GROMACS .gro file of C-alpha atoms in nm:
model
  427
    1ILE     CA    1   8.388  10.899   9.481
    2ILE     CA    2   8.430  10.852   9.855
    3GLY     CA    3   8.229  10.653  10.108
    4GLY     CA    4   7.959  10.492   9.907
    5LYS     CA    5   7.898  10.811   9.697
    6GLY     CA    6   7.877  11.009  10.018
    7ALA     CA    7   8.121  11.266   9.885
    8ALA     CA    8   8.318  11.347   9.561
    9LEU     CA    9   8.644  11.501   9.505
   10SER     CA   10   8.782  11.668   9.195
   11ILE     CA   11   9.170  11.612   9.181
   12ARG     CA   12   9.419  11.741   8.933
   13VAL     CA   13   9.793  11.690   8.908
   14ILE     CA   14  10.051  11.907   8.728
   15PRO     CA   15  10.444  11.878   8.727
   16LEU     CA   16  10.629  12.083   8.971
   17ALA     CA   17  10.985  12.194   8.901
   18GLY     CA   18  11.247  12.152   9.156
   19SER     CA   19  11.347  12.524   9.138
   20VAL     CA   20  10.989  12.621   9.227
   21PHE     CA   21  10.966  12.378   9.517
   22LYS     CA   22  11.300  12.529   9.642
   23CYS     CA   23  11.149  12.880   9.620
   24LEU     CA   24  10.836  12.782   9.804
   25LYS     CA   25  11.025  12.620  10.080
   26LEU     CA   26  11.268  12.923  10.113
   27SER     CA   27  10.970  13.165  10.112
   28GLN     CA   28  10.810  12.980  10.406
   29ARG     CA   29  11.124  13.043  10.621
   30SER     CA   30  11.266  13.375  10.490
   31SER     CA   31  11.279  13.592  10.178
   32VAL     CA   32  11.385  13.427   9.847
   33GLY     CA   33  11.701  13.565   9.685
   34GLU     CA   34  11.682  13.733   9.344
   35SER     CA   35  11.900  13.456   9.183
   36ALA     CA   36  11.658  13.183   9.287
   37ILE     CA   37  11.356  13.372   9.169
   38GLY     CA   38  11.524  13.451   8.834
   39VAL     CA   39  11.581  13.087   8.768
   40ALA     CA   40  11.222  12.981   8.847
   41ALA     CA   41  11.036  13.289   8.723
   42ASP     CA   42  10.893  13.121   8.416
   43GLU     CA   43  10.789  12.806   8.595
   44ILE     CA   44  10.615  13.004   8.878
   45LEU     CA   45  10.422  13.196   8.618
   46GLN     CA   46  10.310  12.883   8.447
   47ILE     CA   47  10.199  12.715   8.773
   48CYS     CA   48  10.006  13.021   8.879
   49ARG     CA   49   9.824  13.028   8.536
   50ALA     CA   50   9.743  12.652   8.590
   51ILE     CA   51   9.606  12.715   8.935
   52GLY     CA   52   9.399  13.011   8.834
   53ILE     CA   53   9.600  13.281   9.009
   54CYS     CA   54   9.625  13.613   8.807
   55GLY     CA   55   9.986  13.717   8.817
   56GLY     CA   56   9.958  14.030   8.593
   57THR     CA   57  10.215  14.117   8.328
   58ASP     CA   58  10.497  14.242   8.553
   59GLN     CA   59  10.753  13.966   8.617
   60GLY     CA   60  10.965  14.157   8.867
   61LYS     CA   61  11.088  14.034   9.194
   62GLU     CA   62  10.807  14.189   9.387
   63ASN     CA   63  10.537  14.026   9.171
   64ILE     CA   64  10.701  13.679   9.186
   65SER     CA   65  10.724  13.706   9.559
   66ASN     CA   66  10.350  13.783   9.579
   67LEU     CA   67  10.279  13.481   9.367
   68LEU     CA   68  10.487  13.268   9.596
   69ARG     CA   69  10.307  13.396   9.895
   70LYS     CA   70   9.966  13.323   9.737
   71ILE     CA   71  10.072  12.965   9.661
   72ASN     CA   72  10.198  12.923  10.018
   73GLU     CA   73   9.851  13.035  10.137
   74LEU     CA   74   9.698  12.761   9.930
   75THR     CA   75   9.949  12.489  10.028
   76ARG     CA   76   9.816  12.228  10.269
   77SER     CA   77  10.098  11.971  10.268
   78MET     CA   78  10.462  11.947  10.149
   79ASP     CA   79  10.692  11.647  10.163
   80GLU     CA   80  11.060  11.608  10.126
   81ASN     CA   81  11.054  11.471   9.770
   82GLY     CA   82  10.938  11.788   9.599
   83ASN     CA   83  10.566  11.730   9.618
   84ILE     CA   84  10.295  11.969   9.724
   85MET     CA   85   9.917  11.957   9.780
   86ILE     CA   86   9.723  12.270   9.749
   87GLU     CA   87   9.366  12.373   9.735
   88SER     CA   88   9.226  12.575   9.443
   89PRO     CA   89   9.134  12.931   9.506
   90ALA     CA   90   8.770  12.831   9.492
   91MET     CA   91   8.832  12.577   9.771
   92ALA     CA   92   9.022  12.846   9.978
   93ASP     CA   93   8.731  13.088   9.981
   94GLY     CA   94   8.461  12.818  10.004
   95SER     CA   95   8.299  12.862   9.659
   96GLY     CA   96   8.434  12.521   9.544
   97ILE     CA   97   8.281  12.332   9.849
   98PHE     CA   98   7.918  12.214   9.777
   99ALA     CA   99   7.650  12.046   9.974
  100VAL     CA  100   7.424  11.798   9.811
  101GLN     CA  101   7.074  11.709   9.959
  102SER     CA  102   6.916  11.410   9.802
  103LYS     CA  103   6.666  11.153   9.906
  104THR     CA  104   6.921  10.877   9.851
  105GLY     CA  105   7.186  11.062  10.044
  106GLU     CA  106   7.427  11.033   9.751
  107VAL     CA  107   7.609  11.267   9.508
  108TYR     CA  108   7.554  11.279   9.132
  109LEU     CA  109   7.224  11.099   9.149
  110THR     CA  110   6.865  11.177   9.067
  111GLU     CA  111   6.555  11.072   9.247
  112VAL     CA  112   6.289  10.882   9.051
  113ASP     CA  113   5.966  10.816   9.241
  114GLU     CA  114   5.851  10.453   9.246
  115PRO     CA  115   5.491  10.533   9.107
  116THR     CA  116   5.655  10.726   8.817
  117LYS     CA  117   5.872  10.424   8.747
  118ARG     CA  118   5.586  10.182   8.761
  119ASP     CA  119   5.379  10.408   8.529
  120ALA     CA  120   5.662  10.434   8.280
  121GLN     CA  121   5.702  10.052   8.289
  122ARG     CA  122   5.330   9.992   8.243
  123SER     CA  123   5.303  10.249   7.958
  124SER     CA  124   5.604  10.088   7.782
  125HIS     CA  125   5.450   9.745   7.822
  126ASN     CA  126   5.113   9.850   7.687
  127GLU     CA  127   5.273  10.012   7.379
  128ASN     CA  128   5.462   9.696   7.304
  129MET     CA  129   5.144   9.480   7.333
  130HIS     CA  130   4.972   9.702   7.072
  131GLY     CA  131   5.222   9.582   6.820
  132ASP     CA  132   5.423   9.887   6.752
  133ASP     CA  133   5.728   9.678   6.649
  134ASP     CA  134   5.866   9.944   6.418
  135LEU     CA  135   5.911  10.192   6.698
  136ASN     CA  136   6.209  10.198   6.939
  137HIS     CA  137   6.082  10.245   7.287
  138GLY     CA  138   6.340  10.310   7.552
  139THR     CA  139   6.324  10.154   7.893
  140ILE     CA  140   6.291  10.330   8.227
  141GLU     CA  141   6.664  10.239   8.298
  142ASP     CA  142   6.758  10.434   7.994
  143ASP     CA  143   6.568  10.742   8.123
  144VAL     CA  144   6.723  10.719   8.451
  145ASN     CA  145   7.067  10.694   8.301
  146ASN     CA  146   7.005  10.992   8.083
  147GLU     CA  147   6.883  11.198   8.371
  148ALA     CA  148   7.173  11.096   8.583
  149ARG     CA  149   7.410  11.174   8.295
  150THR     CA  150   7.247  11.535   8.276
  151VAL     CA  151   7.287  11.594   8.644
  152TYR     CA  152   7.647  11.484   8.635
  153ASN     CA  153   7.716  11.725   8.341
  154ILE     CA  154   7.553  12.009   8.523
  155ALA     CA  155   7.756  11.933   8.840
  156TYR     CA  156   8.077  11.895   8.643
  157GLU     CA  157   8.027  12.235   8.480
  158ARG     CA  158   7.966  12.392   8.816
  159ILE     CA  159   8.282  12.246   8.969
  160LEU     CA  160   8.487  12.337   8.668
  161SER     CA  161   8.359  12.699   8.662
  162ALA     CA  162   8.432  12.742   9.038
  163ALA     CA  163   8.775  12.586   9.005
  164THR     CA  164   8.884  12.793   8.717
  165GLY     CA  165   8.704  13.123   8.817
  166SER     CA  166   8.523  13.142   8.485
  167LYS     CA  167   8.158  13.220   8.445
  168LEU     CA  168   7.914  12.933   8.424
  169PRO     CA  169   7.761  12.927   8.074
  170ASP     CA  170   7.381  12.954   8.040
  171VAL     CA  171   7.232  12.612   8.054
  172GLN     CA  172   6.890  12.568   7.896
  173ALA     CA  173   6.616  12.466   8.141
  174THR     CA  174   6.573  12.089   8.148
  175SER     CA  175   6.340  11.846   8.318
  176THR     CA  176   6.639  11.757   8.554
  177GLU     CA  177   6.800  12.041   8.757
  178MET     CA  178   7.042  12.031   9.044
  179PRO     CA  179   6.851  12.055   9.373
  180GLN     CA  180   6.894  12.392   9.548
  181VAL     CA  181   7.050  12.393   9.888
  182SER     CA  182   7.044  12.662  10.154
  183ALA     CA  183   7.339  12.870  10.265
  184GLU     CA  184   7.344  12.687  10.604
  185ALA     CA  185   7.404  12.349  10.420
  186ASN     CA  186   7.703  12.498  10.232
  187GLU     CA  187   7.840  12.633  10.554
  188ALA     CA  188   7.794  12.292  10.712
  189ALA     CA  189   7.974  12.132  10.417
  190ILE     CA  190   8.268  12.380  10.453
  191ASN     CA  191   8.297  12.291  10.827
  192VAL     CA  192   8.283  11.922  10.744
  193TRP     CA  193   8.564  11.957  10.493
  194LYS     CA  194   8.790  12.169  10.729
  195THR     CA  195   8.729  11.966  11.045
  196ARG     CA  196   8.675  11.597  10.923
  197MET     CA  197   8.808  11.561  10.570
  198LEU     CA  198   9.122  11.786  10.528
  199GLY     CA  199   9.340  11.598  10.767
  200SER     CA  200   9.259  11.259  10.611
  201THR     CA  201   9.307  11.412  10.262
  202VAL     CA  202   9.655  11.518  10.355
  203GLY     CA  203   9.728  11.164  10.494
  204GLY     CA  204   9.597  11.020  10.154
  205PHE     CA  205   9.825  11.260   9.956
  206LEU     CA  206  10.130  11.154  10.159
  207SER     CA  207  10.040  10.789  10.121
  208ALA     CA  208  10.007  10.829   9.742
  209MET     CA  209  10.352  11.013   9.721
  210ARG     CA  210  10.531  10.745   9.913
  211ALA     CA  211  10.434  10.469   9.657
  212GLY     CA  212  10.355  10.558   9.296
  213PRO     CA  213  10.140  10.356   9.062
  214LEU     CA  214  10.420  10.232   8.833
  215CYS     CA  215  10.684  10.070   9.070
  216GLU     CA  216  10.550  10.150   9.412
  217GLU     CA  217  10.847  10.390   9.461
  218PRO     CA  218  10.844  10.751   9.595
  219ILE     CA  219  10.716  11.019   9.353
  220ARG     CA  220  10.911  11.344   9.298
  221GLY     CA  221  10.816  11.678   9.136
  222VAL     CA  222  10.423  11.670   9.151
  223MET     CA  223  10.169  11.926   9.263
  224VAL     CA  224   9.825  11.786   9.363
  225ILE     CA  225   9.540  12.035   9.336
  226ILE     CA  226   9.205  11.976   9.509
  227GLU     CA  227   8.970  12.155   9.268
  228ALA     CA  228   8.632  12.106   9.442
  229VAL     CA  229   8.445  11.883   9.671
  230GLU     CA  230   8.080  11.786   9.705
  231ILE     CA  231   7.942  11.639  10.033
  232ALA     CA  232   7.607  11.458  10.076
  233LEU     CA  233   7.429  11.606  10.379
  234THR     CA  234   7.097  11.530  10.541
  235GLU     CA  235   6.901  11.794  10.731
  236ASN     CA  236   6.803  11.705  11.094
  237ILE     CA  237   6.539  11.922  11.247
  238THR     CA  238   6.521  11.916  11.627
  239GLU     CA  239   6.176  11.920  11.780
  240GLY     CA  240   6.083  12.225  12.001
  241GLU     CA  241   5.901  12.560  11.976
  242GLU     CA  242   6.151  12.693  11.743
  243GLY     CA  243   6.277  12.425  11.503
  244VAL     CA  244   6.650  12.424  11.481
  245SER     CA  245   6.791  12.244  11.180
  246ASN     CA  246   7.146  12.106  11.157
  247PHE     CA  247   7.304  11.902  10.885
  248LEU     CA  248   7.476  11.562  10.918
  249LEU     CA  249   7.669  11.338  10.686
  250SER     CA  250   7.439  11.119  10.476
  251LYS     CA  251   7.713  10.847  10.464
  252PRO     CA  252   7.970  10.778  10.733
  253LEU     CA  253   8.313  10.903  10.627
  254SER     CA  254   8.589  10.751  10.841
  255GLY     CA  255   8.949  10.863  10.833
  256GLY     CA  256   9.074  10.526  10.691
  257LEU     CA  257   8.821  10.536  10.411
  258LEU     CA  258   8.912  10.886  10.313
  259VAL     CA  259   9.286  10.809  10.307
  260SER     CA  260   9.235  10.511  10.098
  261ALA     CA  261   9.006  10.684   9.844
  262ILE     CA  262   9.232  10.984   9.819
  263ARG     CA  263   9.541  10.773   9.765
  264GLN     CA  264   9.366  10.583   9.488
  265GLY     CA  265   9.242  10.897   9.329
  266VAL     CA  266   9.579  11.073   9.330
  267ARG     CA  267   9.716  10.744   9.173
  268CYS     CA  268   9.452  10.748   8.900
  269ALA     CA  269   9.517  11.114   8.837
  270LEU     CA  270   9.887  11.055   8.795
  271LEU     CA  271   9.819  10.794   8.524
  272THR     CA  272   9.630  11.037   8.323
  273ARG     CA  273   9.953  11.242   8.281
  274PRO     CA  274  10.273  11.144   8.096
  275MET     CA  275  10.491  10.972   8.342
  276ARG     CA  276  10.873  10.920   8.364
  277LEU     CA  277  11.109  10.721   8.581
  278ILE     CA  278  11.368  10.881   8.779
  279GLU     CA  279  11.713  10.699   8.831
  280GLY     CA  280  11.994  10.748   9.059
  281TYR     CA  281  12.340  10.832   8.916
  282LEU     CA  282  12.678  10.727   9.073
  283ARG     CA  283  13.002  10.933   9.031
  284LEU     CA  284  13.291  10.710   8.929
  285ALA     CA  285  13.663  10.792   8.993
  286LEU     CA  286  13.924  10.552   8.845
  287HIS     CA  287  14.272  10.542   8.687
  288SER     CA  288  14.352  10.420   8.344
  289SER     CA  289  14.653  10.402   8.114
  290LEU     CA  290  14.640  10.509   7.755
  291ALA     CA  291  14.601  10.156   7.634
  292GLY     CA  292  14.290  10.102   7.843
  293LEU     CA  293  14.099  10.419   7.723
  294GLY     CA  294  13.940  10.235   7.436
  295PRO     CA  295  13.771   9.945   7.626
  296LEU     CA  296  13.683  10.194   7.910
  297TYR     CA  297  13.495  10.435   7.680
  298ASN     CA  298  13.313  10.143   7.506
  299ILE     CA  299  13.198  10.001   7.838
  300LEU     CA  300  13.072  10.330   7.963
  301SER     CA  301  12.887  10.425   7.647
  302LYS     CA  302  12.728  10.081   7.643
  303ARG     CA  303  12.607  10.139   7.997
  304ARG     CA  304  12.478  10.493   7.934
  305GLY     CA  305  12.757  10.654   8.125
  306ARG     CA  306  12.939  10.979   8.032
  307VAL     CA  307  13.292  11.104   8.118
  308GLU     CA  308  13.305  11.436   8.302
  309THR     CA  309  13.683  11.492   8.330
  310ASP     CA  310  14.004  11.313   8.242
  311THR     CA  311  14.339  11.457   8.361
  312MET     CA  312  14.695  11.320   8.367
  313VAL     CA  313  14.838  11.222   8.703
  314ASP     CA  314  15.174  11.418   8.760
  315GLY     CA  315  15.471  11.184   8.743
  316THR     CA  316  15.291  10.881   8.597
  317ASP     CA  317  15.139  10.772   8.258
  318LEU     CA  318  14.787  10.732   8.412
  319LEU     CA  319  14.482  10.929   8.365
  320LEU     CA  320  14.235  11.022   8.647
  321ILE     CA  321  13.886  10.982   8.500
  322GLU     CA  322  13.567  11.088   8.659
  323ALA     CA  323  13.240  10.977   8.512
  324LEU     CA  324  12.867  10.952   8.577
  325LEU     CA  325  12.684  10.616   8.553
  326PRO     CA  326  12.326  10.520   8.620
  327GLN     CA  327  12.294  10.316   8.926
  328ALA     CA  328  12.097  10.038   8.755
  329GLU     CA  329  12.390   9.988   8.513
  330ALA     CA  330  12.659   9.961   8.777
  331PHE     CA  331  12.614   9.595   8.849
  332GLY     CA  332  12.916   9.388   8.739
  333LEU     CA  333  13.108   9.698   8.611
  334THR     CA  334  13.442   9.616   8.788
  335GLN     CA  335  13.465   9.274   8.651
  336GLU     CA  336  13.394   9.379   8.298
  337LEU     CA  337  13.644   9.662   8.321
  338LEU     CA  338  13.925   9.434   8.451
  339LEU     CA  339  13.830   9.173   8.186
  340LYS     CA  340  13.805   9.380   7.874
  341SER     CA  341  14.109   9.619   7.945
  342SER     CA  342  14.340   9.325   8.071
  343GLY     CA  343  14.411   9.514   8.393
  344GLU     CA  344  14.486   9.856   8.239
  345VAL     CA  345  14.190  10.013   8.428
  346THR     CA  346  14.176  10.010   8.810
  347ALA     CA  347  13.857   9.931   9.013
  348PRO     CA  348  13.625  10.239   9.027
  349GLU     CA  349  13.528  10.421   9.340
  350MET     CA  350  13.162  10.480   9.316
  351VAL     CA  351  12.973  10.746   9.523
  352PHE     CA  352  12.611  10.850   9.487
  353SER     CA  353  12.563  11.178   9.294
  354HIS     CA  354  12.210  11.279   9.214
  355TYR     CA  355  11.878  11.170   9.060
  356GLU     CA  356  11.797  11.229   8.691
  357VAL     CA  357  11.489  11.185   8.480
  358LEU     CA  358  11.497  10.894   8.226
  359ASP     CA  359  11.337  11.069   7.932
  360GLU     CA  360  11.162  10.760   7.792
  361ASP     CA  361  10.788  10.681   7.789
  362PRO     CA  362  10.737  10.338   7.957
  363PHE     CA  363  10.411  10.294   7.765
  364TRP     CA  364  10.550  10.394   7.421
  365ILE     CA  365  10.428  10.175   7.126
  366PRO     CA  366  10.582  10.185   6.771
  367SER     CA  367  10.318  10.330   6.539
  368SER     CA  368  10.484  10.455   6.223
  369LEU     CA  369  10.636  10.240   5.959
  370GLU     CA  370  10.994  10.347   6.032
  371GLU     CA  371  10.945  10.271   6.416
  372ARG     CA  372  10.808   9.918   6.333
  373GLU     CA  373  11.099   9.853   6.106
  374ASP     CA  374  11.348   9.953   6.397
  375TYR     CA  375  11.160   9.798   6.682
  376GLY     CA  376  10.955   9.534   6.521
  377GLU     CA  377  10.590   9.447   6.541
  378ILE     CA  378  10.403   9.458   6.870
  379ILE     CA  379  10.323   9.085   6.842
  380SER     CA  380  10.697   8.989   6.850
  381SER     CA  381  10.842   9.277   7.047
  382GLY     CA  382  10.614   9.335   7.336
  383ASP     CA  383  10.265   9.375   7.470
  384ALA     CA  384  10.019   9.609   7.307
  385SER     CA  385   9.949   9.780   7.645
  386THR     CA  386  10.307   9.842   7.754
  387GLY     CA  387  10.523   9.915   7.447
  388VAL     CA  388  10.824   9.726   7.315
  389VAL     CA  389  11.070   9.509   7.506
  390LYS     CA  390  11.377   9.690   7.383
  391HIS     CA  391  11.316   9.991   7.600
  392LYS     CA  392  11.510  10.085   7.919
  393ALA     CA  393  11.219  10.244   8.110
  394LEU     CA  394  10.999   9.947   8.045
  395ALA     CA  395  11.276   9.707   8.139
  396TYR     CA  396  11.356   9.887   8.469
  397LEU     CA  397  10.979   9.897   8.540
  398ARG     CA  398  10.938   9.531   8.499
  399LYS     CA  399  11.251   9.440   8.690
  400THR     CA  400  11.143   9.656   8.984
  401ARG     CA  401  10.800   9.514   8.989
  402ARG     CA  402  10.933   9.157   8.969
  403ARG     CA  403  11.178   9.215   9.249
  404LYS     CA  404  10.882   9.354   9.469
  405GLY     CA  405  10.650   9.070   9.385
  406LEU     CA  406  10.416   9.281   9.179
  407ILE     CA  407  10.223   9.193   8.868
  408VAL     CA  408  10.441   9.195   8.569
  409ASP     CA  409  10.282   9.174   8.209
  410GLU     CA  410  10.572   8.983   8.055
  411ASP     CA  411  10.413   8.661   7.987
  412LYS     CA  412  10.544   8.479   7.670
  413LEU     CA  413  10.315   8.513   7.380
  414VAL     CA  414  10.293   8.192   7.196
  415LYS     CA  415  10.321   8.206   6.818
  416ASP     CA  416  10.220   7.918   6.596
  417GLY     CA  417  10.060   7.737   6.874
  418GLU     CA  418   9.916   7.474   6.631
  419LYS     CA  419  10.278   7.348   6.567
  420GLN     CA  420  10.386   7.036   6.752
  421ARG     CA  421  10.721   7.056   6.913
  422THR     CA  422  10.875   6.714   7.017
  423MET     CA  423  11.216   6.625   7.161
  424ALA     CA  424  11.428   6.453   6.902
  425ARG     CA  425  11.596   6.133   7.017
  426LYS     CA  426  11.958   6.124   6.917
  427LYS     CA  427  12.104   5.779   6.910
   0.00000   0.00000   0.00000
């Protein structure tokens, strides 16, 4: 909801594979090779089904190229971290952009006349005065909430049908119906979206991708889909022989307001999906003797590292070892290697290698009996909303937030608070 209920956007996020992003970027510059299409063919078809683009049954190179072209036509922004913002097919052809004309100038609301409200309150008061204590009389606020909920459900079904391309199911006639708007109002809403809101929406998307909701770090591999938009408009009829009507925004929508609202909306949409942390990996190169292999492998396995190659150096009894190590686990590695191996391992040379997904849910909570036996109860192992303490993803999340001065839910939980703890005096 944007600008004091002056507009409303429907936003959805789906994961985007790096191979698909690479194909989309290459297709904008030149043709994509068959090898790249073959690697990302399945992911491209899945994304097209999620968007609502019919790709057919043929999975040849020509068909995949057409699907890439359609996705590029819907793309409105693309950053360097593998994130894309697109419009749904309904938004592209204008059928997903709706104008709302209401007396209050707001979206998703119904109008209740003051006389009707007073009559309903007076009727409810009279019935209560007659002593009908056994009856459950609803208040006018309940009626208004029910009507607003009905209007919201109708609007939601209309947006969902426009976004997915499906036919809207027949809705039985009710006392509350969506107000009908003219074609000129819808054209005015389309013009407002393209000229005044689209640029700020792109800015909000880029701002949300620069700082995610978990650690305020850049986000990678996400496709943001703008499903539909509703804009509250007010008709303004100019005086003259022939009345000319134009439509104006019911609520002021500034650029900064749109950027802030879209940024918060994208962050909330991301929290509705399973999220994972991405950590950097370092490539290590070091020499070790045969006597130092045992401590070396123990230290690397404890720090979640893995050895890639180990080859003998010609003319010596040393081995050249190349390994990968998470960047967060590299602190204090040299001192520990020299201490545990007694100088049998040289200081490693570390160079940044790549990013890799840490496949652990930061919000995982032990639920089964076996998990509780392994990780302990929630009251002694962590917080009920953020999982257990003995968890790498959660530990990295809390360390990063503490380093940045953000809120960290790691306050100590006091057990047995009624017990008195005093300092013993030793004489």
